[in-house]
Short mmCIF file of C-alpha atoms and ligand atoms in Angstrom, two decimals:
data_model
loop_
_atom_site.label_atom_id
_atom_site.label_comp_id
_atom_site.label_asym_id
_atom_site.label_seq_id
_atom_site.Cartn_x
_atom_site.Cartn_y
_atom_site.Cartn_z
CA MET A 11 0.00 0.00 0.00
CA ASP A 12 3.07 2.27 0.26
CA PHE A 13 3.40 2.49 -3.50
CA ASN A 14 1.27 3.69 -6.37
CA PHE A 15 2.45 1.92 -9.47
CA PHE A 16 1.14 4.71 -11.71
CA ASP A 17 3.09 7.53 -9.93
CA GLN A 18 5.91 9.18 -11.90
CA GLU A 19 8.20 8.55 -8.92
CA THR A 20 7.49 4.80 -8.96
CA LEU A 21 7.85 4.70 -12.77
CA ASN A 22 11.25 6.40 -12.55
CA CYS A 23 12.54 4.21 -9.74
CA PRO A 24 10.39 1.11 -9.21
CA TYR A 25 13.04 -1.10 -7.60
CA GLU A 26 11.86 -0.91 -3.99
CA PHE A 27 8.31 -1.52 -5.21
CA TYR A 28 9.44 -4.59 -7.19
CA GLU A 29 11.40 -5.99 -4.26
CA THR A 30 8.41 -5.56 -1.96
CA LEU A 31 6.16 -7.29 -4.50
CA GLN A 32 8.56 -10.17 -4.99
CA GLU A 33 8.83 -10.73 -1.25
CA GLN A 34 5.29 -10.01 -0.11
CA ALA A 35 2.90 -10.06 -3.07
CA PRO A 36 4.27 -11.97 -6.06
CA VAL A 37 0.78 -11.82 -7.59
CA TYR A 38 -0.32 -8.28 -6.82
CA HIS A 39 -3.90 -7.14 -7.44
CA LEU A 40 -3.61 -3.45 -8.37
CA PRO A 41 -6.24 -1.59 -6.31
CA ASP A 42 -9.45 -0.63 -8.17
CA THR A 43 -8.46 -2.48 -11.36
CA ASN A 44 -8.79 -5.99 -12.79
CA ILE A 45 -5.00 -6.11 -13.21
CA TYR A 46 -2.78 -8.68 -11.48
CA MET A 47 0.94 -7.98 -11.65
CA VAL A 48 3.35 -10.90 -11.66
CA SER A 49 6.92 -9.94 -10.80
CA ARG A 50 9.03 -13.03 -10.10
CA HIS A 51 11.33 -14.32 -12.86
CA ALA A 52 10.30 -17.97 -12.34
CA ASP A 53 6.54 -17.19 -12.35
CA ILE A 54 6.73 -15.21 -15.59
CA LYS A 55 8.61 -18.03 -17.27
CA LYS A 56 5.95 -20.50 -16.10
CA ILE A 57 2.99 -18.33 -17.17
CA SER A 58 4.54 -17.69 -20.59
CA LYS A 59 4.39 -21.43 -21.29
CA ASP A 60 0.69 -21.73 -20.37
CA THR A 61 -0.86 -20.01 -23.38
CA LYS A 62 -4.18 -21.79 -22.76
CA THR A 63 -4.87 -20.06 -19.43
CA PHE A 64 -2.96 -16.85 -20.19
CA SER A 65 -3.98 -15.62 -23.64
CA ASN A 66 -2.27 -12.95 -25.76
CA ASN A 67 -5.58 -11.90 -27.24
CA PHE A 68 -5.41 -8.35 -25.86
CA ASN A 69 -6.13 -6.51 -29.09
CA HIS A 70 -8.97 -4.58 -27.41
CA LEU A 71 -6.40 -3.02 -25.05
CA LEU A 72 -4.23 -1.81 -27.91
CA LYS A 73 -7.16 -0.07 -29.57
CA GLY A 74 -7.96 1.98 -26.49
CA PRO A 75 -11.29 3.67 -25.76
CA GLU A 76 -13.90 3.96 -28.51
CA PRO A 77 -12.62 6.68 -30.91
CA ALA A 78 -14.69 9.66 -32.09
CA PRO A 79 -16.84 8.97 -35.21
CA GLU A 80 -14.55 11.07 -37.45
CA VAL A 81 -11.55 8.99 -36.35
CA THR A 82 -13.42 5.72 -37.05
CA GLU A 83 -14.44 7.10 -40.45
CA ILE A 84 -10.75 7.61 -41.34
CA TYR A 85 -9.79 4.08 -40.23
CA ASN A 86 -12.70 2.65 -42.22
CA ARG A 87 -11.08 3.90 -45.43
CA ALA A 88 -8.38 1.27 -45.12
CA TRP A 89 -7.91 -2.31 -43.87
CA GLN A 90 -9.26 -3.50 -40.52
CA PRO A 91 -7.03 -5.08 -37.87
CA VAL A 92 -6.72 -8.86 -37.59
CA ASP A 93 -4.81 -10.80 -34.91
CA THR A 94 -1.36 -11.89 -35.97
CA LEU A 95 1.71 -12.57 -33.79
CA VAL A 96 1.55 -10.57 -30.57
CA THR A 97 -2.23 -10.72 -30.13
CA ALA A 98 -2.67 -14.25 -31.52
CA ASP A 99 -2.81 -17.54 -29.58
CA PRO A 100 -2.05 -21.05 -30.82
CA PRO A 101 -2.76 -22.50 -33.30
CA LYS A 102 -3.19 -19.23 -35.22
CA HIS A 103 0.00 -17.72 -33.84
CA LYS A 104 2.15 -20.48 -35.37
CA THR A 105 1.02 -19.68 -38.91
CA TYR A 106 2.46 -16.19 -38.73
CA ARG A 107 5.39 -16.94 -36.46
CA THR A 108 6.79 -19.63 -38.77
CA LEU A 109 6.71 -17.12 -41.57
CA VAL A 110 8.32 -14.31 -39.57
CA ASN A 111 11.05 -16.65 -38.31
CA LYS A 112 11.81 -17.54 -41.92
CA VAL A 113 11.89 -13.89 -42.96
CA PHE A 114 13.95 -12.75 -39.94
CA ASN A 115 16.68 -15.33 -40.39
CA LEU A 116 20.25 -15.04 -39.12
CA LYS A 117 21.61 -14.75 -42.66
CA ARG A 118 19.52 -11.65 -43.34
CA VAL A 119 20.44 -10.08 -40.00
CA ASN A 120 24.14 -10.79 -40.62
CA THR A 121 24.03 -9.28 -44.07
CA MET A 122 22.46 -6.22 -42.45
CA ALA A 123 25.53 -5.61 -40.27
CA GLU A 124 27.39 -3.65 -42.92
CA TYR A 125 24.38 -1.45 -43.58
CA MET A 126 23.85 -0.86 -39.85
CA GLU A 127 27.50 0.20 -39.46
CA LYS A 128 27.10 2.64 -42.34
CA ILE A 129 23.98 4.18 -40.79
CA VAL A 130 25.57 4.43 -37.34
CA HIS A 131 28.64 6.20 -38.73
CA GLU A 132 26.54 8.57 -40.83
CA LEU A 133 24.52 9.53 -37.77
CA ILE A 134 27.69 10.16 -35.74
CA ASP A 135 29.14 12.20 -38.67
CA GLY A 136 26.06 14.39 -38.35
CA PHE A 137 26.99 15.64 -34.85
CA ILE A 138 30.63 14.76 -34.14
CA GLU A 139 32.02 18.22 -34.94
CA LYS A 140 29.56 19.93 -32.56
CA GLY A 141 31.00 18.22 -29.45
CA GLU A 142 27.43 17.70 -28.25
CA CYS A 143 24.20 16.20 -29.51
CA ASP A 144 20.58 15.56 -28.80
CA PHE A 145 21.33 11.87 -28.40
CA VAL A 146 17.70 10.74 -28.65
CA LYS A 147 16.76 12.89 -31.65
CA GLU A 148 20.02 12.59 -33.55
CA PHE A 149 21.03 9.02 -32.81
CA THR A 150 18.85 6.56 -30.91
CA THR A 151 15.55 7.48 -32.59
CA PRO A 152 16.61 7.46 -36.26
CA LEU A 153 18.80 4.35 -35.98
CA PRO A 154 16.15 1.62 -35.54
CA VAL A 155 13.75 3.39 -37.90
CA TYR A 156 16.33 3.42 -40.69
CA VAL A 157 17.28 -0.20 -40.03
CA ILE A 158 13.76 -1.64 -40.03
CA ALA A 159 12.74 0.49 -43.00
CA ASP A 160 15.69 -0.90 -44.92
CA GLN A 161 14.91 -4.48 -43.88
CA LEU A 162 11.37 -4.05 -45.09
CA GLY A 163 12.55 -2.45 -48.32
CA VAL A 164 11.34 1.14 -47.85
CA PRO A 165 13.42 3.51 -50.01
CA ARG A 166 15.43 6.14 -48.11
CA LYS A 167 13.59 9.00 -49.74
CA ASP A 168 10.43 7.88 -47.92
CA LEU A 169 12.01 7.63 -44.45
CA LYS A 170 10.68 10.90 -43.09
CA GLU A 171 7.10 9.83 -43.67
CA PHE A 172 7.90 6.36 -42.39
CA LYS A 173 9.05 7.86 -39.08
CA GLU A 174 5.92 10.00 -38.78
CA TRP A 175 3.73 6.94 -39.36
CA SER A 176 5.71 4.94 -36.84
CA ASP A 177 5.29 7.71 -34.24
CA SER A 178 1.56 7.71 -34.84
CA PHE A 179 1.37 3.97 -34.12
CA ALA A 180 3.33 4.46 -30.91
CA ARG A 181 1.16 7.41 -29.83
CA ARG A 182 -1.99 5.39 -30.53
CA LEU A 183 -0.64 2.61 -28.30
CA SER A 184 0.17 5.07 -25.51
CA GLN A 185 -3.52 6.11 -25.51
CA LEU A 186 -2.46 9.63 -24.55
CA ALA A 187 -3.31 11.38 -27.83
CA THR A 188 -5.55 14.46 -27.81
CA PRO A 189 -8.65 14.39 -30.12
CA GLU A 190 -6.69 16.40 -32.76
CA GLU A 191 -3.75 14.02 -32.48
CA GLN A 192 -6.07 11.03 -32.82
CA ILE A 193 -7.21 12.39 -36.19
CA GLU A 194 -3.62 13.02 -37.25
CA ASP A 195 -2.63 9.50 -36.16
CA ALA A 196 -5.56 7.93 -38.03
CA GLU A 197 -4.59 9.84 -41.20
CA ASN A 198 -0.97 8.69 -40.81
CA ILE A 199 -1.89 5.07 -40.16
CA VAL A 200 -4.20 4.98 -43.16
CA ALA A 201 -1.48 6.62 -45.30
CA PHE A 202 0.91 3.90 -44.09
CA GLN A 203 -1.55 1.22 -45.15
CA PHE A 204 -2.00 2.63 -48.65
CA TYR A 205 1.74 3.13 -49.06
CA PHE A 206 2.37 -0.50 -48.13
CA ALA A 207 -0.54 -1.76 -50.24
CA ASP A 208 1.22 -0.19 -53.20
CA MET A 209 4.56 -1.76 -52.22
CA ILE A 210 2.89 -5.14 -51.74
CA LYS A 211 1.44 -4.94 -55.24
CA LYS A 212 4.80 -3.97 -56.74
CA ARG A 213 6.69 -6.74 -54.92
CA SER A 214 4.24 -9.40 -56.01
CA GLU A 215 4.75 -8.32 -59.61
CA GLU A 216 8.48 -7.68 -59.31
CA PRO A 217 10.13 -9.49 -56.37
CA LYS A 218 13.21 -8.03 -54.64
CA ASP A 219 15.54 -9.28 -51.89
CA ASP A 220 13.67 -7.73 -48.97
CA MET A 221 11.27 -8.71 -46.22
CA ILE A 222 8.13 -7.42 -47.91
CA THR A 223 8.83 -9.62 -50.93
CA ASP A 224 9.22 -12.63 -48.60
CA LEU A 225 6.03 -11.83 -46.74
CA VAL A 226 4.07 -11.29 -49.93
CA ASN A 227 5.25 -14.32 -51.84
CA THR A 228 5.71 -17.07 -49.26
CA VAL A 229 2.97 -19.66 -49.17
CA ILE A 230 1.87 -20.27 -45.59
CA ASN A 231 0.44 -23.34 -43.98
CA ASP A 232 -2.69 -22.08 -42.19
CA ALA A 233 -2.53 -23.91 -38.84
CA GLU A 234 -6.27 -23.43 -38.26
CA THR A 235 -7.60 -24.67 -41.60
CA GLY A 236 -4.67 -26.74 -42.89
CA GLU A 237 -4.90 -24.71 -46.10
CA GLN A 238 -1.82 -23.66 -48.11
CA ARG A 239 -2.19 -20.04 -49.09
CA LYS A 240 -0.64 -16.60 -49.34
CA LEU A 241 -1.32 -13.90 -46.72
CA SER A 242 -4.34 -11.64 -47.14
CA MET A 243 -3.94 -7.86 -47.34
CA GLU A 244 -5.26 -7.50 -43.76
CA GLU A 245 -2.72 -10.02 -42.46
CA LEU A 246 0.13 -8.37 -44.36
CA GLN A 247 -0.80 -4.94 -43.07
CA ASN A 248 -0.98 -6.17 -39.49
CA LEU A 249 2.36 -7.99 -39.67
CA LEU A 250 4.08 -4.99 -41.22
CA GLN A 251 2.68 -2.72 -38.52
CA GLN A 252 3.96 -4.97 -35.76
CA LEU A 253 7.40 -5.29 -37.32
CA MET A 254 7.57 -1.55 -37.73
CA VAL A 255 6.35 -0.52 -34.30
CA ALA A 256 7.74 -3.21 -31.99
CA GLY A 257 11.39 -2.52 -32.72
CA ASN A 258 11.59 1.26 -32.76
CA GLU A 259 10.81 2.65 -29.31
CA THR A 260 12.30 -0.39 -27.62
CA THR A 261 15.70 -0.15 -29.31
CA THR A 262 15.77 3.65 -28.88
CA SER A 263 15.12 3.27 -25.14
CA ALA A 264 17.67 0.51 -24.68
CA ILE A 265 20.53 2.52 -26.21
CA THR A 266 19.48 5.79 -24.52
CA SER A 267 19.10 4.36 -21.01
CA GLY A 268 22.17 2.16 -21.47
CA MET A 269 24.21 5.27 -22.16
CA VAL A 270 22.83 7.00 -19.06
CA SER A 271 23.74 4.00 -16.88
CA LEU A 272 27.27 3.85 -18.27
CA ILE A 273 27.86 7.59 -17.82
CA ASN A 274 26.57 7.39 -14.25
CA ASN A 275 28.96 4.51 -13.53
CA PRO A 276 32.37 5.76 -14.69
CA GLN A 277 34.22 2.52 -13.84
CA GLN A 278 31.89 0.55 -16.06
CA MET A 279 32.25 3.17 -18.78
CA GLN A 280 36.02 2.97 -18.55
CA ALA A 281 35.98 -0.83 -18.69
CA ILE A 282 33.81 -0.96 -21.81
CA GLN A 283 35.85 1.70 -23.59
CA ALA A 284 39.10 -0.08 -22.76
CA ASP A 285 37.87 -3.41 -24.16
CA PRO A 286 35.28 -3.50 -26.97
CA GLY A 287 35.18 -7.28 -26.46
CA LYS A 288 32.98 -6.51 -23.44
CA ILE A 289 30.27 -4.78 -25.48
CA ALA A 290 28.22 -7.90 -26.30
CA ASN A 291 27.78 -8.84 -22.62
CA ALA A 292 27.25 -5.18 -21.72
CA VAL A 293 24.33 -5.13 -24.17
CA GLU A 294 22.75 -8.08 -22.33
CA GLU A 295 23.27 -6.28 -19.02
CA ILE A 296 21.70 -3.10 -20.42
CA LEU A 297 18.71 -5.07 -21.71
CA ARG A 298 18.37 -6.63 -18.26
CA MET A 299 18.64 -3.31 -16.42
CA GLU A 300 16.45 -1.25 -18.72
CA SER A 301 13.91 -3.80 -20.05
CA PRO A 302 12.33 -1.38 -22.56
CA SER A 303 9.30 -3.70 -22.90
CA ALA A 304 8.78 -3.32 -19.19
CA GLY A 305 5.62 -5.40 -19.03
CA LEU A 306 3.09 -7.09 -21.26
CA TRP A 307 -0.47 -8.24 -20.93
CA ARG A 308 -2.09 -11.63 -20.76
CA VAL A 309 -5.85 -12.19 -20.57
CA VAL A 310 -6.94 -14.94 -18.19
CA THR A 311 -9.22 -17.44 -20.00
CA GLU A 312 -10.48 -19.36 -16.94
CA ASP A 313 -10.53 -18.86 -13.16
CA THR A 314 -7.06 -19.67 -11.90
CA GLU A 315 -4.88 -19.33 -8.82
CA LEU A 316 -1.22 -18.50 -8.23
CA HIS A 317 0.56 -18.23 -4.86
CA GLY A 318 -2.84 -18.45 -3.16
CA VAL A 319 -4.25 -15.49 -5.11
CA LYS A 320 -7.45 -16.20 -7.04
CA ILE A 321 -7.37 -14.64 -10.51
CA PRO A 322 -10.86 -14.59 -12.06
CA LYS A 323 -11.54 -15.31 -15.74
CA GLU A 324 -11.09 -12.22 -17.97
CA SER A 325 -8.71 -10.51 -15.56
CA LEU A 326 -5.59 -8.94 -17.01
CA VAL A 327 -2.23 -10.23 -15.94
CA MET A 328 0.75 -7.97 -16.37
CA LEU A 329 3.95 -9.92 -16.85
CA ARG A 330 6.41 -7.41 -15.38
CA TYR A 331 9.57 -8.24 -17.30
CA HIS A 332 11.40 -5.26 -15.79
CA ALA A 333 10.75 -6.59 -12.27
CA ALA A 334 11.77 -10.15 -13.20
CA ASN A 335 15.05 -8.78 -14.53
CA HIS A 336 15.71 -7.33 -11.06
CA ASP A 337 14.71 -10.47 -9.17
CA ARG A 338 17.26 -11.11 -6.40
CA ALA A 339 16.57 -14.84 -6.69
CA VAL A 340 18.30 -14.71 -10.08
CA PHE A 341 20.52 -11.61 -10.19
CA GLU A 342 22.94 -10.50 -7.45
CA ASN A 343 22.81 -6.76 -6.67
CA PRO A 344 20.24 -6.32 -9.43
CA THR A 345 20.15 -2.52 -9.41
CA ASP A 346 23.91 -2.27 -10.12
CA ILE A 347 25.10 -2.31 -13.70
CA ASP A 348 27.85 -4.92 -14.10
CA ILE A 349 28.89 -5.32 -17.73
CA GLU A 350 30.73 -8.53 -16.82
CA ARG A 351 27.79 -10.11 -14.99
CA SER A 352 28.09 -13.82 -15.79
CA ASN A 353 24.34 -14.47 -16.05
CA ALA A 354 23.29 -11.16 -17.65
CA SER A 355 21.76 -13.05 -20.58
CA ASP A 356 19.34 -14.85 -18.24
CA HIS A 357 17.21 -11.71 -18.53
CA ILE A 358 13.76 -12.00 -20.07
CA ALA A 359 13.69 -8.56 -21.68
CA PHE A 360 12.67 -10.20 -24.98
CA GLY A 361 9.91 -12.26 -23.33
CA GLN A 362 9.66 -16.03 -23.18
CA GLY A 363 8.00 -18.92 -24.94
CA ILE A 364 6.16 -18.71 -28.23
CA HIS A 365 6.02 -14.89 -28.27
CA PHE A 366 9.78 -14.48 -27.68
CA CYS A 367 10.80 -11.42 -29.65
CA PRO A 368 11.62 -12.33 -33.27
CA GLY A 369 13.59 -9.08 -33.55
CA ALA A 370 15.94 -9.98 -30.68
CA MET A 371 18.85 -10.89 -32.96
CA LEU A 372 18.46 -7.69 -34.90
CA ALA A 373 18.10 -5.49 -31.79
CA ARG A 374 21.18 -7.05 -30.16
CA LYS A 375 23.28 -6.56 -33.28
CA GLU A 376 22.08 -2.98 -33.66
CA MET A 377 23.01 -2.19 -30.06
CA VAL A 378 26.46 -3.79 -30.33
CA ILE A 379 27.20 -1.89 -33.55
CA ALA A 380 25.93 1.39 -32.06
CA PHE A 381 28.04 1.19 -28.86
CA THR A 382 31.11 -0.04 -30.77
CA ALA A 383 31.04 2.94 -33.13
CA LEU A 384 30.28 5.47 -30.36
CA PHE A 385 33.21 4.29 -28.21
CA GLU A 386 35.51 4.00 -31.22
CA ARG A 387 35.03 7.62 -32.21
CA LEU A 388 34.01 9.52 -29.06
CA LYS A 389 35.09 9.81 -25.41
CA ASP A 390 34.48 11.82 -22.22
CA PHE A 391 30.70 11.60 -22.45
CA GLU A 392 28.71 13.81 -20.11
CA ILE A 393 24.99 14.36 -19.64
CA VAL A 394 24.02 17.99 -20.31
CA GLU A 395 21.53 18.13 -17.44
CA GLU A 396 19.81 21.39 -18.37
CA LYS A 397 18.92 20.09 -21.84
CA SER A 398 18.04 16.51 -20.83
CA ASP A 399 14.83 15.12 -19.39
CA LEU A 400 15.77 11.79 -17.88
CA ASN A 401 12.25 11.09 -16.60
CA PHE A 402 10.52 8.03 -18.02
CA TRP A 403 7.44 8.40 -20.23
CA PRO A 404 4.23 7.61 -18.34
CA ASN A 405 3.62 4.30 -20.09
CA ILE A 406 3.08 0.96 -18.34
CA VAL A 407 4.09 -1.23 -21.24
CA LEU A 408 7.12 0.59 -22.59
CA ARG A 409 9.93 2.02 -20.50
CA GLY A 410 11.86 4.86 -22.08
CA ARG A 411 13.44 8.15 -21.06
CA LYS A 412 12.07 11.38 -22.43
CA GLY A 413 15.33 12.99 -23.49
CA LEU A 414 19.10 12.78 -23.30
CA TYR A 415 21.50 15.49 -24.40
CA LEU A 416 25.21 14.60 -24.40
CA SER A 417 28.51 16.40 -24.61
CA PHE A 418 31.65 14.48 -25.64
CA LYS A 419 35.13 14.82 -27.13
CA LYS A 420 36.30 13.45 -30.44
CA LYS A 421 38.91 10.69 -30.11
C1 LIG B 509 15.59 -3.85 -27.49
C2 LIG B 509 14.66 -4.08 -28.37
C3 LIG B 509 13.46 -4.97 -28.19
C4 LIG B 509 12.86 -5.42 -27.04
C5 LIG B 509 13.25 -5.14 -25.60
C6 LIG B 509 11.73 -6.25 -27.45
C7 LIG B 509 10.91 -6.92 -26.56
C8 LIG B 509 9.90 -7.79 -26.92
C9 LIG B 509 9.11 -8.58 -25.99
C10 LIG B 509 9.23 -8.56 -24.47
C11 LIG B 509 8.24 -9.34 -26.72
C12 LIG B 509 7.25 -10.38 -26.18
C13 LIG B 509 5.83 -9.93 -26.21
C14 LIG B 509 4.91 -10.74 -25.31
O1 LIG B 509 5.34 -11.20 -24.23
O2 LIG B 509 3.72 -10.89 -25.63
C15 LIG B 509 8.45 -8.99 -28.11
C16 LIG B 509 7.73 -9.50 -29.17
C17 LIG B 509 7.86 -9.03 -30.46
N1 LIG B 509 8.87 -8.21 -30.96
FE1 LIG B 509 10.34 -7.34 -29.91
N2 LIG B 509 11.67 -6.26 -28.81
C18 LIG B 509 12.71 -5.52 -29.31
C19 LIG B 509 13.02 -5.31 -30.64
C20 LIG B 509 12.28 -5.76 -31.69
C21 LIG B 509 12.58 -5.55 -33.08
C22 LIG B 509 13.83 -4.85 -33.60
C23 LIG B 509 11.55 -6.09 -33.79
C24 LIG B 509 11.32 -6.16 -35.26
C25 LIG B 509 11.85 -5.44 -36.13
C26 LIG B 509 10.61 -6.67 -32.85
C27 LIG B 509 9.44 -7.31 -33.18
C28 LIG B 509 8.64 -8.01 -32.31
C29 LIG B 509 7.43 -8.74 -32.70
C30 LIG B 509 6.83 -8.79 -34.09
C31 LIG B 509 6.95 -9.38 -31.54
C32 LIG B 509 5.72 -10.29 -31.42
C33 LIG B 509 6.17 -11.73 -31.53
C34 LIG B 509 5.11 -12.77 -31.25
O3 LIG B 509 4.08 -12.48 -30.65
O4 LIG B 509 5.34 -13.92 -31.66
N3 LIG B 509 11.08 -6.45 -31.58
N4 LIG B 509 9.48 -8.07 -28.21
#
């Protein structure tokens, strides 16, 4: 009762709250809601395997409250949402997941490395002479957008619009948009759909080596009907939206908050700069510490019970990945960053089970390439406090800082 999960203070620094939950209320019923928060590492792993009782069919939560008629009218001009991947349960989920696994293969991610390095260096070129930068605006935000756009096959000339559309998806998810912004977001989302409908048509007529071509042309095995078929326009649109939205804010937040942690811990910063071989494990530690997908929903399909707490059918369970990644039963001194932590990769920042993040390989590679280039070319990083806003956005699902402004020296 000492904590209010929704307070800015708790959002910024939830560690005492998490520890209290893990010790005293591992299944915590948030007052005046139908939400049950699960915080222990072992419990989240167990629940993630039980997709029958804990369903991912939370599409209604993503849509938010009923929009105004003029907003609905805009959405009705394009394709309606269907459940693929993150909001789908077995057997439906498998149909799409098999396809995405095929499309997101290691070979494609590896061939992306050179392109990612090029992007990272171009972004650094853009601010290196200034000795300071708006790190979020000039580096961590554009990086994942450029990378996913390129994976999908979006030409560079269209990137500005692509970013605006992506922001609209994120703002729609945050459910904090004003009525005017809701109209703007609907227009952007519909524009995205028509843009991709055109690309889908072009790729089916003239295939290229990109993800859209793979998604458009691969014949899927529909796990529900047993039918062999290509994806419908609704399914394609939904998959493309998820691929576009899921990786942007999360990767931005991981690199931003990782940088803050390193700057605030000079010994760790020194160690990573002295030995780039430590970057890969440091990335795991940053993912553990920051957990940009801080928590995700499950819908309870039948009355159930965990640690003596009765969870009624249709309740919402929040799997608090950020808490699990600070569980003292698994991680020693969990609030300290230790880039050499031997079990850093036991984190569950990418989830668990059938919904485990298909973009994990890509995100990890992107982070390693970003930190490698930053430490290769720059040193003496400092946070410019008066231009930074290190508070976290008020969002229960995503965990990201509002702003980070850095000063540095050229190496
Ligand atoms: C640091 C970056 C990232 C983090 C922390 C992250 C985290 C997660 C988590 C926790 C889940 C599990 C969702 C659940 O439990 O229901 C997930 C699923 C997903 N992620 Fe990521 N993600 C990241 C980057 C990416 C990237 C780069 C992409 C794609 C370009 C991506 C695409 C997806 C998709 C499509 C799903 C749904 C998978 C399914 O339901 O089968 N993510 N991600």
